[in-house]
XYZ file of C-alpha atoms in Angstrom:
368
model
C 267.962 90.314 -126.700
C 267.809 89.532 -130.422
C 264.343 91.103 -130.578
C 265.619 94.382 -129.151
C 268.552 94.351 -131.524
C 266.246 93.619 -134.469
C 264.011 96.559 -133.560
C 266.971 98.929 -133.346
C 268.344 97.566 -136.598
C 265.065 98.325 -138.323
C 265.036 101.828 -136.871
C 268.596 102.836 -137.551
C 269.524 101.255 -140.866
C 268.867 102.620 -144.280
C 269.107 99.589 -146.501
C 268.415 99.365 -150.219
C 265.966 96.758 -151.545
C 265.674 95.382 -155.038
C 262.107 96.302 -155.958
C 261.886 99.394 -158.141
C 259.347 102.110 -157.385
C 257.922 104.123 -160.247
C 257.433 107.877 -160.106
C 256.483 110.375 -162.778
C 258.578 113.283 -161.455
C 261.755 114.057 -159.595
C 260.145 114.629 -156.211
C 256.726 114.736 -154.597
C 255.542 116.547 -151.472
C 251.932 115.451 -152.064
C 251.866 112.909 -149.203
C 253.369 115.354 -146.711
C 250.972 118.151 -147.647
C 247.966 115.811 -147.389
C 249.185 114.640 -143.963
C 249.552 118.243 -142.755
C 246.073 119.096 -144.101
C 244.630 116.173 -142.123
C 246.536 117.323 -139.035
C 245.160 120.870 -139.425
C 241.619 119.483 -139.738
C 242.130 117.284 -136.666
C 243.356 120.305 -134.689
C 240.004 121.911 -135.554
C 238.150 118.856 -134.234
C 237.638 116.956 -137.513
C 239.318 113.565 -137.164
C 239.919 111.639 -140.415
C 237.247 109.332 -141.789
C 238.129 106.074 -143.574
C 237.932 107.872 -146.935
C 240.560 110.366 -145.699
C 242.945 107.538 -144.817
C 242.435 105.879 -148.178
C 243.073 109.200 -149.873
C 246.257 109.797 -147.829
C 247.662 106.331 -148.487
C 246.998 106.609 -152.218
C 249.154 109.759 -152.542
C 252.389 109.266 -154.463
C 254.837 108.936 -151.554
C 252.818 106.556 -149.418
C 251.712 104.521 -152.436
C 255.338 104.092 -153.585
C 256.513 103.176 -150.070
C 253.752 100.658 -149.388
C 254.191 99.042 -152.808
C 257.806 98.231 -151.842
C 257.142 96.796 -148.394
C 255.537 93.457 -147.633
C 254.690 94.729 -144.107
C 252.780 97.743 -145.466
C 249.700 96.907 -143.392
C 251.674 97.261 -140.129
C 253.020 100.631 -141.287
C 249.550 101.889 -142.146
C 248.229 100.722 -138.764
C 251.087 102.473 -136.944
C 250.442 105.716 -138.827
C 246.712 105.589 -138.092
C 247.132 104.756 -134.398
C 249.794 107.389 -133.817
C 247.807 110.078 -135.632
C 244.682 109.413 -133.544
C 246.703 109.344 -130.308
C 248.411 112.650 -131.084
C 245.588 114.661 -132.621
C 242.544 113.432 -130.660
C 242.353 115.560 -127.447
C 240.855 112.575 -125.599
C 244.313 110.928 -125.672
C 246.323 114.019 -124.704
C 247.509 112.709 -121.310
C 248.501 109.329 -122.765
C 250.408 110.867 -125.654
C 252.173 113.379 -123.406
C 253.422 110.477 -121.302
C 254.817 108.622 -124.349
C 256.321 111.727 -125.928
C 258.060 112.955 -122.786
C 259.827 109.637 -122.159
C 263.116 109.173 -124.046
C 262.826 106.543 -126.763
C 264.374 103.391 -125.318
C 265.561 100.241 -127.074
C 262.586 98.179 -125.926
C 259.920 100.760 -126.844
C 257.174 99.411 -129.129
C 257.839 100.338 -132.766
C 254.527 102.237 -132.906
C 255.810 104.645 -130.226
C 258.341 106.057 -132.678
C 255.461 107.150 -134.898
C 253.679 108.653 -131.903
C 256.711 110.685 -130.795
C 257.349 111.806 -134.358
C 253.760 112.954 -134.932
C 253.770 114.655 -131.529
C 256.704 116.753 -132.695
C 255.025 117.383 -136.049
C 252.059 118.770 -134.125
C 254.388 121.229 -132.378
C 255.972 122.222 -135.709
C 253.017 122.372 -138.072
C 253.720 125.990 -139.080
C 257.425 125.537 -139.790
C 256.926 122.218 -141.609
C 254.139 123.664 -143.732
C 256.339 126.658 -144.572
C 259.180 124.310 -145.560
C 256.907 122.245 -147.828
C 255.326 125.208 -149.593
C 258.322 127.543 -149.836
C 261.399 125.385 -150.415
C 263.094 125.211 -153.791
C 263.355 121.419 -153.793
C 265.039 121.290 -157.198
C 267.836 123.526 -155.938
C 268.165 121.577 -152.682
C 268.383 118.312 -154.604
C 271.009 119.746 -156.958
C 273.028 120.589 -153.840
C 272.498 117.061 -152.500
C 273.650 115.420 -155.752
C 276.696 117.681 -155.800
C 277.522 116.898 -152.170
C 277.155 113.141 -152.728
C 279.596 113.303 -155.664
C 282.251 114.885 -153.440
C 282.417 111.548 -151.583
C 282.949 109.405 -154.681
C 286.310 108.283 -156.101
C 287.745 110.787 -158.601
C 286.966 108.550 -161.574
C 283.299 108.231 -160.594
C 282.458 111.898 -160.031
C 281.394 112.436 -163.629
C 278.855 109.584 -163.431
C 275.362 110.733 -164.272
C 272.983 109.230 -161.775
C 269.458 109.051 -163.178
C 267.045 111.253 -161.244
C 265.908 109.307 -158.191
C 262.258 109.789 -157.185
C 262.177 111.616 -153.835
C 259.131 111.483 -151.632
C 258.260 113.510 -148.531
C 255.858 111.923 -146.057
C 255.325 111.309 -142.361
C 256.080 108.017 -140.643
C 258.879 107.248 -138.151
C 261.811 109.700 -137.858
C 264.000 108.154 -140.565
C 264.953 108.644 -144.185
C 265.262 105.591 -146.399
C 266.838 104.722 -149.745
C 264.898 101.777 -151.088
C 263.199 100.503 -154.201
C 265.056 102.968 -156.427
C 263.604 105.919 -154.484
C 264.334 107.988 -151.374
C 261.713 108.616 -148.687
C 262.090 111.555 -146.294
C 260.196 112.005 -143.054
C 259.078 115.633 -142.862
C 259.842 115.940 -139.150
C 263.395 114.650 -139.541
C 263.869 117.125 -142.381
C 262.535 119.946 -140.210
C 264.694 118.852 -137.261
C 267.909 118.834 -139.275
C 267.511 122.240 -140.937
C 268.308 122.954 -144.585
C 271.975 121.922 -144.515
C 271.114 118.832 -142.483
C 268.464 117.973 -145.047
C 270.944 118.372 -147.930
C 273.395 116.087 -146.098
C 270.689 113.491 -145.394
C 269.596 113.539 -149.033
C 273.232 113.275 -150.173
C 273.730 110.283 -147.846
C 270.797 108.467 -149.430
C 271.804 109.405 -152.985
C 275.325 108.144 -152.236
C 273.840 104.651 -151.821
C 272.408 104.892 -155.330
C 275.784 105.960 -156.709
C 277.237 102.891 -155.009
C 274.825 100.645 -156.903
C 275.973 102.170 -160.173
C 279.728 101.984 -159.447
C 279.406 98.475 -158.017
C 277.659 97.106 -161.097
C 280.438 98.463 -163.333
C 283.245 97.056 -161.178
C 281.750 93.673 -160.313
C 279.747 92.068 -163.157
C 279.227 88.873 -161.132
C 277.310 88.584 -157.871
C 278.470 86.992 -154.636
C 276.609 86.175 -151.451
C 279.818 85.613 -149.491
C 279.096 86.490 -145.822
C 282.448 88.210 -145.125
C 282.130 90.307 -148.262
C 278.541 91.194 -147.313
C 279.707 92.609 -143.973
C 282.421 94.683 -145.644
C 280.017 96.032 -148.268
C 277.506 97.231 -145.669
C 280.289 98.659 -143.524
C 281.770 100.605 -146.405
C 278.377 101.677 -147.777
C 277.130 103.219 -144.531
C 280.523 104.341 -143.230
C 281.252 106.334 -146.376
C 277.743 107.835 -146.567
C 278.030 108.754 -142.877
C 281.084 110.862 -143.722
C 278.515 113.169 -145.319
C 275.762 113.236 -142.729
C 277.365 112.202 -139.421
C 281.061 113.081 -139.505
C 281.734 112.760 -135.762
C 281.698 109.735 -133.502
C 280.729 109.122 -130.789
C 277.434 110.931 -131.342
C 275.754 113.069 -128.703
C 272.372 112.985 -130.465
C 270.672 110.433 -132.692
C 267.522 111.922 -134.155
C 264.617 111.502 -131.748
C 266.124 108.503 -130.000
C 266.734 108.632 -126.271
C 270.037 108.478 -124.359
C 269.811 104.694 -123.905
C 269.969 104.139 -127.663
C 272.653 106.811 -128.129
C 274.781 105.010 -125.513
C 274.141 101.618 -127.106
C 275.122 103.015 -130.496
C 278.326 104.599 -129.176
C 279.231 101.497 -127.151
C 278.802 99.378 -130.256
C 281.044 101.749 -132.224
C 283.727 101.437 -129.539
C 283.425 97.631 -129.639
C 284.171 97.520 -133.391
C 287.686 96.010 -133.051
C 286.135 92.923 -131.409
C 283.511 92.712 -134.171
C 286.192 92.925 -136.875
C 288.271 90.302 -135.049
C 285.247 87.975 -135.144
C 284.800 88.642 -138.859
C 288.459 87.737 -139.405
C 288.278 84.656 -137.188
C 285.150 83.259 -138.866
C 286.691 83.799 -142.303
C 290.015 82.168 -141.400
C 288.137 79.255 -139.843
C 286.102 78.832 -143.002
C 289.283 78.908 -145.140
C 290.967 76.289 -142.936
C 287.858 74.100 -142.762
C 287.289 74.451 -139.006
C 284.182 76.644 -139.525
C 281.331 75.178 -141.570
C 279.647 77.081 -144.393
C 276.541 77.341 -142.192
C 278.467 78.846 -139.267
C 280.369 81.147 -141.626
C 277.049 82.816 -142.474
C 277.350 84.640 -139.125
C 280.158 86.717 -140.690
C 277.491 88.762 -142.496
C 276.317 89.995 -139.073
C 279.652 91.768 -138.485
C 278.165 94.988 -139.818
C 276.376 96.233 -136.719
C 273.444 98.644 -136.966
C 273.338 97.807 -140.655
C 276.916 99.012 -141.056
C 276.505 102.377 -139.331
C 278.641 101.687 -136.254
C 281.185 99.125 -137.487
C 281.353 100.857 -140.859
C 281.868 104.280 -139.305
C 284.697 102.818 -137.256
C 286.466 101.464 -140.351
C 285.890 104.402 -142.694
C 286.420 107.149 -140.114
C 289.674 105.468 -139.027
C 290.954 105.623 -142.621
C 289.896 109.266 -142.851
C 291.478 110.233 -139.543
C 294.758 108.352 -140.093
C 295.259 108.628 -143.870
C 293.025 111.533 -144.938
C 289.554 111.906 -146.435
C 290.745 111.194 -149.976
C 292.120 107.803 -148.898
C 288.708 106.874 -147.428
C 286.847 107.978 -150.553
C 289.200 106.653 -153.257
C 288.742 103.019 -152.213
C 284.945 103.243 -152.366
C 283.515 100.112 -154.061
C 287.033 98.622 -154.243
C 286.694 96.200 -151.350
C 290.261 94.759 -151.422
C 291.629 98.332 -151.401
C 289.212 99.171 -148.557
C 290.580 96.287 -146.462
C 294.191 97.300 -147.159
C 293.539 100.972 -146.374
C 291.786 99.967 -143.181
C 294.779 97.798 -142.176
C 297.184 100.640 -142.872
C 295.097 103.043 -140.762
C 294.584 100.460 -137.999
C 298.321 99.707 -137.769
C 298.989 103.435 -137.476
C 296.327 103.830 -134.778
C 297.322 100.664 -132.887
C 293.950 98.936 -133.269
C 292.758 95.661 -134.823
C 294.463 94.673 -138.113
C 292.992 91.974 -140.402
C 295.112 88.848 -140.941
C 296.879 88.108 -144.226
C 294.548 85.136 -144.713
C 291.523 87.444 -144.507
C 293.046 89.949 -146.951
C 293.839 87.182 -149.452
C 290.377 85.641 -149.112
C 288.644 88.965 -149.900
C 291.015 89.482 -152.862
C 289.992 86.068 -154.227
C 286.243 86.669 -153.827
C 286.456 90.064 -155.542
C 288.529 88.718 -158.437
C 285.853 86.071 -158.983
C 283.186 88.815 -159.050
C 285.219 90.725 -161.642
C 285.319 87.602 -163.769
C 289.072 87.236 -163.362
């Protein structure tokens, strides 16, 4: 159903939003440390009072995150409910039942918080050690360096302003949004140090894209076909850093049902790209209305992670990593490289009409 798909989309995409978060320093672990302190107190029988929640949510990371989101109240409620379920012994049987069941596509969103906090409870020592003993400046230098390796040669010398980085506890995702990056401490712990560097590099790569894009395309466009290609290239290229193999055998804390759905969607990418082509050609010929053409923007499944991985990984596997990276933010070149790789692999190739249409849109954005 659309509802199930929407839930998964929310869980698995890492999309940038326009609002800018403010932060006084390069990174902050304040929210994560406060969360762990509350968890330690709860383990000793002292559940948080309302003042403790207010104090937690006013820490830098949570404050920045909630100031970006219009649905901040739902997030706060989910964090509160999951914390009480996990750390109050009265709910132990209920929480064990939720945590031992693989996360399925139709699970309530709040369950993802519950499972995540359940794992945090098991890992309090290692997470606390990570927060207090990691050289975050060094790790972030590594992440910036790794992100630059996946930029076109001409863009590698770009100086990205320091992005505020926040560590907190919510659902098992990292997010680049509002000019900041938010890391979930359990995901960071789960992935290990190199996994963390790759995750951070993935998110920073999105910020590099913003910078390169603004230089290349002074004018904006809300063209639906272009939108799909942008999301596909954005996530596909960043996934070269943090998820280089498809199909995946593991997807964070998500259960086998979601892993299968994700892999099945990846395998179905040729049909998705054919629909993108068909809608665009129909719009060009006048047989598809502007309203119906809007559906083309949906041809970036899982926010671009599956369809985009298919396109970018195909270029990498058929033409080499450099070919996949060099066309980053050059959408006409991306389409042509994809076609070259697809022809070589014997999979779906975009029509000439589609290629020409994307060329036209991008020239307009360049002011040509």
